[in-house]
Amino acid sequence: MTQTMPPTPSSTSPSAPPASESLNTPHMRRILTSSFVGSAIEYYDFLLYATAAALVFNKVFFVNLDPVWATFASFGTLAAGYLARPVGGAIFGHYGDRLGRKKMLVLSMLLMGFATTAMGLLPTTAAIGMAAPALLITLRVIQGIAVGGEWGGAMLIALEQAPGGKRGFAASFANMGAPAGATLATLAMSAATLLPEDQFLSWGWRIPFLISAVLVVIALVIRLKISESPLFQQFEHEADRRRMPILDVFTQYPRQLGLGVLAGIAQFTMAGMVTVWAVSEAVALGADKTGVLNAKAIAAAGMLIATIVSARLCDRFGRRRIMLFGISAAYPILMLVQTGTVAGYATAVILGQVIQGFMFGPLGAFIAEMFPTRVRYTGSSIAYQASSTIGAGFTPMLAAGILAATSGIAVLGGLWMAVLGVCALAVIFAPEGHRRELADIR
């Protein structure tokens, strides 16, 4: 049977990448830089909130609650942002599949910069009453919508223009932005904690949030210079483009969506446990606040290295093998956190972040290669952001609640390992896509 292939972009098209099997071309360097820098700044903003939720917001915006419940409420606002991420993924994915990847990347950056800068200017509960936490939650939801749209576009703009044998590594540049942004955010907040406690709580914590305005301008300058994905452009005029991508994802690709969500939950539970809940737990048990944040920053750098290594390996050995290698037992990490020392937390967070990096590196390509071009932005974004909501958004709050109810870590550790086991099964049953052509995926 003769198969009609979609037309290829004209060789004179200004946005078509050079015919090269290398990522080291001016065109691809610009694409990868945009993917990395833009994601790093988006995640700087988004993850900065997580650190502030662990150390500041329970004392600034939830001042009339018992300390335990103030921390629980603070983590609840953190979860609100994660709840908004699939919504952002669906909205930006819909328009990204219909209008293009680049436009959505610019819009998500502007939205995130506004929300984070506004947080840095937000009055406290002591100044405006309950309007303060209400506004905080609203801005956190806006952050969630923005980052929900960011990842899919940043990942696809690289994946869809990369040589076939290097797609996993190219897609990972969007994922590399997360640990890089986390490192910047943690170091910024760590520097602020060097202030006297009263100054830190009154104005010092705001400085890292206000820095976002400058970072967003830098990212926009880089992002506006990139070109649209040629794979999207050749699809742009097809009749299927007029359909509703989100409906197609849920009706035609439910299995791929479910497997993508479960696969992503593994690394996101690791993020929620060791970089958010464990920060609050270690400090509450007596560990030095600045030392804990410095250890977290070092661990994020370790995750970045692990992400790079695993992304390289997944192009050679496949996505599934590398992700399964990264899924590991959780209980020793919890034991280390419970020591209440900087050394114990440092060991736990470095181990956890390296494990997370091995799951994280292949994840973008792993999910994207399950969906065709016409719904790839929508399907990838919803799967990835839903897994982040379930895995990272609720993990700190649930961990705090389980410990409060059981007064021990045995139940928490057992539940976490059970979740990782289910995630491993999802990776095993998912299709392997590293040798498939993106245009052939239906």
Tab-separated table of C-alpha atoms in Angstrom:
chain	number	residue	atom	x	y	z
A	1	MET	CA	0.000	0.000	0.000
A	2	THR	CA	1.349	3.390	-0.916
A	3	GLN	CA	1.552	5.752	2.012
A	4	THR	CA	1.198	9.461	1.438
A	5	MET	CA	3.829	11.265	3.398
A	6	PRO	CA	3.273	14.807	4.699
A	7	PRO	CA	5.041	17.520	2.756
A	8	THR	CA	8.429	18.478	4.045
A	9	PRO	CA	9.243	22.092	4.833
A	10	SER	CA	10.802	23.993	1.999
A	11	SER	CA	14.574	24.143	2.037
A	12	THR	CA	14.255	27.879	1.777
A	13	SER	CA	12.096	28.165	4.875
A	14	PRO	CA	13.816	30.440	7.375
A	15	SER	CA	12.636	28.326	10.287
A	16	ALA	CA	13.692	24.941	9.001
A	17	PRO	CA	16.753	23.612	10.784
A	18	PRO	CA	19.844	22.727	8.802
A	19	ALA	CA	20.038	19.136	7.610
A	20	SER	CA	22.505	17.962	10.250
A	21	GLU	CA	22.830	15.125	12.728
A	22	SER	CA	24.549	17.465	15.180
A	23	LEU	CA	23.130	19.583	17.963
A	24	ASN	CA	26.186	21.813	17.719
A	25	THR	CA	24.896	24.138	14.995
A	26	PRO	CA	24.011	27.842	15.452
A	27	HIS	CA	20.334	27.040	14.942
A	28	MET	CA	20.202	24.196	17.481
A	29	ARG	CA	22.389	26.016	19.996
A	30	ARG	CA	19.901	28.887	19.944
A	31	ILE	CA	16.976	26.480	20.359
A	32	LEU	CA	18.591	24.562	23.231
A	33	THR	CA	19.694	27.749	24.997
A	34	SER	CA	16.157	29.099	24.831
A	35	SER	CA	14.724	25.830	26.125
A	36	PHE	CA	17.169	25.661	29.038
A	37	VAL	CA	17.265	29.331	30.086
A	38	GLY	CA	13.534	29.856	29.758
A	39	SER	CA	12.719	26.741	31.781
A	40	ALA	CA	15.358	27.573	34.390
A	41	ILE	CA	13.809	30.975	35.028
A	42	GLU	CA	10.251	29.596	35.033
A	43	TYR	CA	11.264	26.965	37.582
A	44	TYR	CA	13.270	29.495	39.586
A	45	ASP	CA	9.988	31.322	40.093
A	46	PHE	CA	7.876	28.236	40.686
A	47	LEU	CA	10.275	26.440	43.044
A	48	LEU	CA	11.208	29.587	44.929
A	49	TYR	CA	7.680	29.471	46.266
A	50	ALA	CA	8.264	25.930	47.558
A	51	THR	CA	11.214	27.042	49.675
A	52	ALA	CA	9.323	30.066	50.953
A	53	ALA	CA	6.347	27.820	51.808
A	54	ALA	CA	8.638	25.641	53.931
A	55	LEU	CA	10.378	28.499	55.764
A	56	VAL	CA	8.416	31.759	55.572
A	57	PHE	CA	4.753	31.675	54.632
A	58	ASN	CA	3.614	29.776	57.718
A	59	LYS	CA	4.999	32.674	59.788
A	60	VAL	CA	3.878	35.544	57.551
A	61	PHE	CA	0.546	34.567	56.001
A	62	PHE	CA	-0.786	31.961	58.493
A	63	VAL	CA	0.173	33.602	61.761
A	64	ASN	CA	-2.943	32.753	63.779
A	65	LEU	CA	-2.638	28.976	63.456
A	66	ASP	CA	-0.862	26.344	65.528
A	67	PRO	CA	2.660	25.918	64.039
A	68	VAL	CA	1.905	22.393	62.780
A	69	TRP	CA	-1.277	23.487	61.045
A	70	ALA	CA	0.331	26.684	59.793
A	71	THR	CA	2.922	24.540	58.012
A	72	PHE	CA	0.138	22.306	56.689
A	73	ALA	CA	-1.745	25.366	55.364
A	74	SER	CA	1.422	26.748	53.814
A	75	PHE	CA	1.979	23.468	51.978
A	76	GLY	CA	-1.687	23.622	50.971
A	77	THR	CA	-1.051	26.844	49.043
A	78	LEU	CA	1.931	25.096	47.465
A	79	ALA	CA	-0.431	22.340	46.305
A	80	ALA	CA	-2.760	24.944	44.751
A	81	GLY	CA	-0.061	25.833	42.251
A	82	TYR	CA	0.423	22.189	41.364
A	83	LEU	CA	-3.336	21.747	40.920
A	84	ALA	CA	-3.248	24.565	38.378
A	85	ARG	CA	-0.439	22.983	36.350
A	86	PRO	CA	-2.621	20.489	34.415
A	87	VAL	CA	-5.057	23.336	33.716
A	88	GLY	CA	-2.178	25.369	32.303
A	89	GLY	CA	-0.990	22.344	30.363
A	90	ALA	CA	-4.448	21.880	28.814
A	91	ILE	CA	-4.883	25.567	27.940
A	92	PHE	CA	-1.413	26.169	26.566
A	93	GLY	CA	-1.341	22.716	24.972
A	94	HIS	CA	-4.568	23.423	23.081
A	95	TYR	CA	-3.278	26.670	21.635
A	96	GLY	CA	0.244	25.317	21.227
A	97	ASP	CA	-1.112	22.512	19.034
A	98	ARG	CA	-3.228	24.972	17.047
A	99	LEU	CA	-1.169	28.189	16.930
A	100	GLY	CA	2.384	27.030	17.505
A	101	ARG	CA	4.907	26.354	20.270
A	102	LYS	CA	6.791	29.676	20.233
A	103	LYS	CA	3.818	31.971	20.946
A	104	MET	CA	2.855	29.969	24.014
A	105	LEU	CA	6.425	30.063	25.352
A	106	VAL	CA	6.467	33.860	25.281
A	107	LEU	CA	3.045	34.114	26.941
A	108	SER	CA	3.897	31.649	29.718
A	109	MET	CA	7.060	33.597	30.533
A	110	LEU	CA	5.192	36.904	30.865
A	111	LEU	CA	2.517	35.315	33.054
A	112	MET	CA	5.046	33.728	35.414
A	113	GLY	CA	7.083	36.919	35.751
A	114	PHE	CA	3.986	38.907	36.710
A	115	ALA	CA	2.860	36.421	39.383
A	116	THR	CA	6.254	36.020	41.050
A	117	THR	CA	7.044	39.732	41.134
A	118	ALA	CA	3.597	40.415	42.595
A	119	MET	CA	4.300	37.895	45.383
A	120	GLY	CA	7.376	39.883	46.317
A	121	LEU	CA	5.205	42.971	46.756
A	122	LEU	CA	2.307	41.263	48.564
A	123	PRO	CA	1.332	42.742	51.983
A	124	THR	CA	1.238	40.327	54.920
A	125	THR	CA	-1.763	39.102	56.900
A	126	ALA	CA	-0.852	41.566	59.659
A	127	ALA	CA	-1.300	44.421	57.161
A	128	ILE	CA	-4.420	43.451	55.172
A	129	GLY	CA	-5.891	40.489	57.006
A	130	MET	CA	-7.185	37.382	55.241
A	131	ALA	CA	-6.926	39.116	51.872
A	132	ALA	CA	-3.184	38.383	52.023
A	133	PRO	CA	-3.384	34.550	51.938
A	134	ALA	CA	-6.249	34.797	49.428
A	135	LEU	CA	-4.093	36.876	47.075
A	136	LEU	CA	-1.137	34.554	47.705
A	137	ILE	CA	-3.194	31.553	46.588
A	138	THR	CA	-4.444	33.448	43.510
A	139	LEU	CA	-0.903	34.318	42.458
A	140	ARG	CA	0.217	30.745	43.118
A	141	VAL	CA	-2.526	29.465	40.810
A	142	ILE	CA	-1.326	31.881	38.099
A	143	GLN	CA	2.193	30.516	38.604
A	144	GLY	CA	0.863	26.998	38.192
A	145	ILE	CA	-0.955	27.833	34.957
A	146	ALA	CA	2.175	29.499	33.567
A	147	VAL	CA	4.584	26.663	34.378
A	148	GLY	CA	1.969	24.187	33.157
A	149	GLY	CA	2.259	25.703	29.702
A	150	GLU	CA	6.010	26.287	29.796
A	151	TRP	CA	7.389	22.769	29.968
A	152	GLY	CA	5.545	21.298	26.977
A	153	GLY	CA	6.513	24.139	24.652
A	154	ALA	CA	10.143	24.337	25.796
A	155	MET	CA	10.540	20.573	25.486
A	156	LEU	CA	8.862	20.260	22.070
A	157	ILE	CA	10.598	23.230	20.472
A	158	ALA	CA	13.842	21.293	21.049
A	159	LEU	CA	12.625	17.721	20.537
A	160	GLU	CA	10.871	18.441	17.231
A	161	GLN	CA	13.925	20.135	15.698
A	162	ALA	CA	16.597	17.717	16.936
A	163	PRO	CA	18.183	14.867	14.934
A	164	GLY	CA	16.376	11.595	15.574
A	165	GLY	CA	19.227	9.949	17.465
A	166	LYS	CA	19.592	12.895	19.847
A	167	ARG	CA	15.974	13.719	20.643
A	168	GLY	CA	16.179	12.537	24.245
A	169	PHE	CA	19.131	14.769	25.011
A	170	ALA	CA	17.584	17.759	23.212
A	171	ALA	CA	14.265	17.350	25.056
A	172	SER	CA	16.087	17.147	28.374
A	173	PHE	CA	17.201	20.781	28.126
A	174	ALA	CA	13.731	21.795	29.295
A	175	ASN	CA	14.076	19.346	32.194
A	176	MET	CA	17.573	20.631	32.990
A	177	GLY	CA	15.970	23.990	33.632
A	178	ALA	CA	14.226	22.611	36.725
A	179	PRO	CA	17.342	21.738	38.790
A	180	ALA	CA	19.140	24.835	37.485
A	181	GLY	CA	16.198	27.009	38.525
A	182	ALA	CA	15.988	25.183	41.849
A	183	THR	CA	19.677	25.859	42.480
A	184	LEU	CA	19.269	29.572	41.767
A	185	ALA	CA	16.112	29.818	43.866
A	186	THR	CA	17.627	27.974	46.818
A	187	LEU	CA	20.834	30.005	46.786
A	188	ALA	CA	18.840	33.241	46.554
A	189	MET	CA	16.709	32.284	49.561
A	190	SER	CA	19.756	30.940	51.415
A	191	ALA	CA	21.469	34.318	51.006
A	192	ALA	CA	18.358	36.022	52.354
A	193	THR	CA	18.380	33.799	55.477
A	194	LEU	CA	21.752	35.289	56.459
A	195	LEU	CA	19.823	38.396	57.535
A	196	PRO	CA	18.647	38.632	61.153
A	197	GLU	CA	15.419	36.637	61.601
A	198	ASP	CA	13.156	39.674	62.003
A	199	GLN	CA	14.541	41.338	58.866
A	200	PHE	CA	14.336	38.103	56.900
A	201	LEU	CA	10.667	37.653	57.783
A	202	SER	CA	9.758	41.312	57.240
A	203	TRP	CA	11.459	42.043	53.907
A	204	GLY	CA	14.455	39.791	53.210
A	205	TRP	CA	12.433	36.902	51.770
A	206	ARG	CA	10.921	39.262	49.181
A	207	ILE	CA	14.216	39.999	47.384
A	208	PRO	CA	14.469	36.637	45.551
A	209	PHE	CA	10.903	37.110	44.295
A	210	LEU	CA	11.595	40.605	42.976
A	211	ILE	CA	14.730	39.408	41.160
A	212	SER	CA	12.351	37.480	38.905
A	213	ALA	CA	11.439	40.640	36.980
A	214	VAL	CA	15.024	40.989	35.727
A	215	LEU	CA	15.377	37.293	34.913
A	216	VAL	CA	12.175	37.255	32.870
A	217	VAL	CA	13.398	40.106	30.660
A	218	ILE	CA	16.613	38.157	29.963
A	219	ALA	CA	14.656	35.026	29.052
A	220	LEU	CA	12.286	36.917	26.751
A	221	VAL	CA	15.169	38.423	24.782
A	222	ILE	CA	16.510	34.914	24.143
A	223	ARG	CA	13.130	33.306	23.492
A	224	LEU	CA	11.935	35.862	20.941
A	225	LYS	CA	14.869	34.948	18.661
A	226	ILE	CA	13.971	31.275	18.215
A	227	SER	CA	12.045	29.806	15.279
A	228	GLU	CA	8.866	27.746	15.239
A	229	SER	CA	9.036	23.954	15.046
A	230	PRO	CA	9.125	22.875	11.350
A	231	LEU	CA	7.298	19.642	12.280
A	232	PHE	CA	4.425	21.771	13.573
A	233	GLN	CA	4.576	24.020	10.508
A	234	GLN	CA	4.222	21.141	8.047
A	235	PHE	CA	1.188	19.950	10.024
A	236	GLU	CA	-0.216	23.457	10.397
A	237	HIS	CA	-2.529	23.393	7.390
A	238	GLU	CA	-3.933	19.901	7.858
A	239	ALA	CA	-7.652	19.518	8.523
A	240	ASP	CA	-7.044	17.729	11.836
A	241	ARG	CA	-5.658	20.962	13.216
A	242	ARG	CA	-9.207	22.275	13.508
A	243	ARG	CA	-10.134	19.581	16.015
A	244	MET	CA	-10.017	19.880	19.787
A	245	PRO	CA	-6.651	18.465	20.894
A	246	ILE	CA	-7.737	17.899	24.481
A	247	LEU	CA	-10.739	15.811	23.405
A	248	ASP	CA	-8.532	13.754	21.113
A	249	VAL	CA	-6.067	13.087	23.930
A	250	PHE	CA	-8.737	11.767	26.293
A	251	THR	CA	-10.708	9.789	23.681
A	252	GLN	CA	-7.937	8.420	21.444
A	253	TYR	CA	-4.880	8.258	23.706
A	254	PRO	CA	-6.116	7.499	27.256
A	255	ARG	CA	-3.641	4.629	27.743
A	256	GLN	CA	-0.660	6.787	26.747
A	257	LEU	CA	-1.908	9.561	28.998
A	258	GLY	CA	-2.296	7.258	32.000
A	259	LEU	CA	1.116	5.649	31.552
A	260	GLY	CA	2.743	9.061	31.145
A	261	VAL	CA	1.166	10.321	34.377
A	262	LEU	CA	2.230	7.269	36.390
A	263	ALA	CA	5.769	7.352	35.006
A	264	GLY	CA	6.168	11.008	35.955
A	265	ILE	CA	4.823	10.550	39.491
A	266	ALA	CA	7.937	8.600	40.519
A	267	GLN	CA	10.372	11.482	40.131
A	268	PHE	CA	7.905	14.095	41.338
A	269	THR	CA	7.288	12.320	44.652
A	270	MET	CA	11.050	12.407	45.121
A	271	ALA	CA	11.008	16.152	44.492
A	272	GLY	CA	8.149	16.765	46.919
A	273	MET	CA	9.719	14.685	49.665
A	274	VAL	CA	13.367	15.714	49.645
A	275	THR	CA	13.214	19.322	48.427
A	276	VAL	CA	10.062	20.598	50.164
A	277	TRP	CA	8.772	18.430	53.019
A	278	ALA	CA	12.254	17.389	54.170
A	279	VAL	CA	13.408	21.028	54.338
A	280	SER	CA	10.630	21.867	56.785
A	281	GLU	CA	11.105	18.609	58.720
A	282	ALA	CA	14.884	18.944	59.065
A	283	VAL	CA	14.683	22.565	60.233
A	284	ALA	CA	11.884	21.699	62.689
A	285	LEU	CA	14.108	18.929	64.132
A	286	GLY	CA	16.938	21.398	64.750
A	287	ALA	CA	19.044	21.520	61.579
A	288	ASP	CA	20.510	24.924	60.667
A	289	LYS	CA	18.284	26.670	58.121
A	290	THR	CA	21.073	28.131	55.975
A	291	GLY	CA	23.005	24.854	55.998
A	292	VAL	CA	19.910	22.930	54.880
A	293	LEU	CA	19.327	25.326	51.974
A	294	ASN	CA	22.968	25.169	50.894
A	295	ALA	CA	22.777	21.359	50.914
A	296	LYS	CA	19.616	21.565	48.813
A	297	ALA	CA	21.397	23.801	46.281
A	298	ILE	CA	24.315	21.360	46.005
A	299	ALA	CA	21.855	18.505	45.530
A	300	ALA	CA	20.070	20.386	42.738
A	301	ALA	CA	23.416	20.741	40.964
A	302	GLY	CA	23.870	16.972	41.359
A	303	MET	CA	20.446	16.422	39.849
A	304	LEU	CA	21.411	18.588	36.881
A	305	ILE	CA	24.463	16.414	36.230
A	306	ALA	CA	22.400	13.225	36.599
A	307	THR	CA	19.792	14.627	34.196
A	308	ILE	CA	22.458	15.319	31.559
A	309	VAL	CA	24.036	11.883	31.939
A	310	SER	CA	20.716	10.007	31.867
A	311	ALA	CA	19.468	11.999	28.857
A	312	ARG	CA	22.607	11.059	26.943
A	313	LEU	CA	22.250	7.416	27.924
A	314	CYS	CA	18.553	7.224	26.992
A	315	ASP	CA	19.348	8.036	23.351
A	316	ARG	CA	21.634	4.999	23.309
A	317	PHE	CA	19.874	2.473	25.529
A	318	GLY	CA	16.259	3.641	25.402
A	319	ARG	CA	14.070	5.700	27.712
A	320	ARG	CA	12.614	2.873	29.793
A	321	ARG	CA	15.880	1.279	30.927
A	322	ILE	CA	17.295	4.527	32.266
A	323	MET	CA	14.074	5.539	34.034
A	324	LEU	CA	13.783	2.151	35.726
A	325	PHE	CA	17.382	2.456	36.923
A	326	GLY	CA	16.437	5.716	38.621
A	327	ILE	CA	13.431	4.348	40.534
A	328	SER	CA	14.846	3.382	43.917
A	329	ALA	CA	13.827	2.686	47.516
A	330	ALA	CA	12.771	5.668	49.603
A	331	TYR	CA	12.954	4.570	53.202
A	332	PRO	CA	16.696	5.315	53.838
A	333	ILE	CA	16.130	8.898	52.687
A	334	LEU	CA	13.421	9.403	55.306
A	335	MET	CA	15.679	7.979	58.017
A	336	LEU	CA	18.429	10.433	57.103
A	337	VAL	CA	16.043	13.400	57.258
A	338	GLN	CA	14.893	12.329	60.722
A	339	THR	CA	18.403	12.794	62.137
A	340	GLY	CA	17.681	16.530	62.380
A	341	THR	CA	21.192	17.425	61.229
A	342	VAL	CA	22.520	19.264	58.195
A	343	ALA	CA	24.731	16.266	57.345
A	344	GLY	CA	21.785	13.879	57.481
A	345	TYR	CA	19.614	16.109	55.340
A	346	ALA	CA	22.472	16.755	52.901
A	347	THR	CA	23.009	13.025	52.376
A	348	ALA	CA	19.284	12.465	51.907
A	349	VAL	CA	18.721	15.309	49.464
A	350	ILE	CA	21.836	14.599	47.364
A	351	LEU	CA	20.909	10.920	47.074
A	352	GLY	CA	17.286	11.773	46.295
A	353	GLN	CA	18.125	14.413	43.695
A	354	VAL	CA	20.597	12.184	41.845
A	355	ILE	CA	17.982	9.398	41.726
A	356	GLN	CA	15.441	11.949	40.529
A	357	GLY	CA	17.821	13.132	37.803
A	358	PHE	CA	18.056	9.636	36.332
A	359	MET	CA	14.277	9.517	36.107
A	360	PHE	CA	14.034	13.103	34.902
A	361	GLY	CA	16.498	13.092	32.001
A	362	PRO	CA	14.564	10.724	29.695
A	363	LEU	CA	11.093	11.803	30.884
A	364	GLY	CA	10.379	14.545	28.336
A	365	ALA	CA	11.127	12.402	25.304
A	366	PHE	CA	9.535	9.346	26.956
A	367	ILE	CA	6.179	11.136	27.255
A	368	ALA	CA	6.314	13.143	24.015
A	369	GLU	CA	7.053	10.096	21.860
A	370	MET	CA	3.729	8.548	22.867
A	371	PHE	CA	1.686	11.258	21.092
A	372	PRO	CA	1.433	12.403	17.433
A	373	THR	CA	2.288	15.964	16.393
A	374	ARG	CA	-1.311	17.172	16.262
A	375	VAL	CA	-1.843	16.550	20.003
A	376	ARG	CA	1.751	16.294	21.239
A	377	TYR	CA	1.807	19.619	23.124
A	378	THR	CA	-1.542	18.889	24.786
A	379	GLY	CA	-0.914	15.228	25.589
A	380	SER	CA	2.639	15.738	26.844
A	381	SER	CA	1.711	18.761	28.947
A	382	ILE	CA	-1.310	17.180	30.605
A	383	ALA	CA	0.563	13.941	31.395
A	384	TYR	CA	3.606	15.739	32.771
A	385	GLN	CA	1.698	18.369	34.739
A	386	ALA	CA	-0.819	15.903	36.169
A	387	SER	CA	2.057	13.774	37.441
A	388	SER	CA	3.645	16.867	38.989
A	389	THR	CA	0.359	17.756	40.699
A	390	ILE	CA	-0.107	14.302	42.182
A	391	GLY	CA	3.545	13.573	42.866
A	392	ALA	CA	4.998	16.895	44.043
A	393	GLY	CA	1.969	19.049	44.783
A	394	PHE	CA	0.376	16.856	47.422
A	395	THR	CA	3.375	14.886	48.701
A	396	PRO	CA	4.623	17.506	51.231
A	397	MET	CA	1.132	18.046	52.649
A	398	LEU	CA	0.370	14.303	52.796
A	399	ALA	CA	3.758	13.524	54.364
A	400	ALA	CA	3.167	16.145	57.058
A	401	GLY	CA	-0.330	14.757	57.690
A	402	ILE	CA	0.799	11.114	57.847
A	403	LEU	CA	3.590	11.938	60.294
A	404	ALA	CA	1.215	13.984	62.450
A	405	ALA	CA	-1.229	11.057	62.546
A	406	THR	CA	1.252	8.200	63.034
A	407	SER	CA	4.208	9.874	64.810
A	408	GLY	CA	6.635	7.719	62.828
A	409	ILE	CA	8.053	7.189	59.356
A	410	ALA	CA	7.324	3.471	58.864
A	411	VAL	CA	3.907	4.053	57.312
A	412	LEU	CA	5.165	6.989	55.248
A	413	GLY	CA	8.132	4.999	53.919
A	414	GLY	CA	5.993	1.971	53.074
A	415	LEU	CA	3.441	4.033	51.175
A	416	TRP	CA	6.131	5.845	49.216
A	417	MET	CA	7.830	2.620	48.129
A	418	ALA	CA	4.457	1.198	47.054
A	419	VAL	CA	3.848	4.245	44.877
A	420	LEU	CA	7.285	3.876	43.262
A	421	GLY	CA	6.516	0.228	42.523
A	422	VAL	CA	3.343	1.153	40.629
A	423	CYS	CA	5.281	3.804	38.700
A	424	ALA	CA	7.891	1.239	37.694
A	425	LEU	CA	5.171	-1.004	36.244
A	426	ALA	CA	3.861	1.913	34.171
A	427	VAL	CA	7.321	2.497	32.696
A	428	ILE	CA	7.614	-1.214	31.833
A	429	PHE	CA	4.264	-1.279	30.004
A	430	ALA	CA	4.774	2.017	28.135
A	431	PRO	CA	5.956	1.956	24.488
A	432	GLU	CA	9.631	2.636	23.788
A	433	GLY	CA	9.961	5.500	21.323
A	434	HIS	CA	13.630	6.384	21.013
A	435	ARG	CA	13.999	4.720	17.587
A	436	ARG	CA	10.666	5.880	16.139
A	437	GLU	CA	10.279	8.801	13.739
A	438	LEU	CA	8.111	11.542	15.237
A	439	ALA	CA	6.227	12.010	11.950
A	440	ASP	CA	5.292	8.306	11.959
A	441	ILE	CA	3.643	8.357	15.400
A	442	ARG	CA	-0.135	8.130	15.039
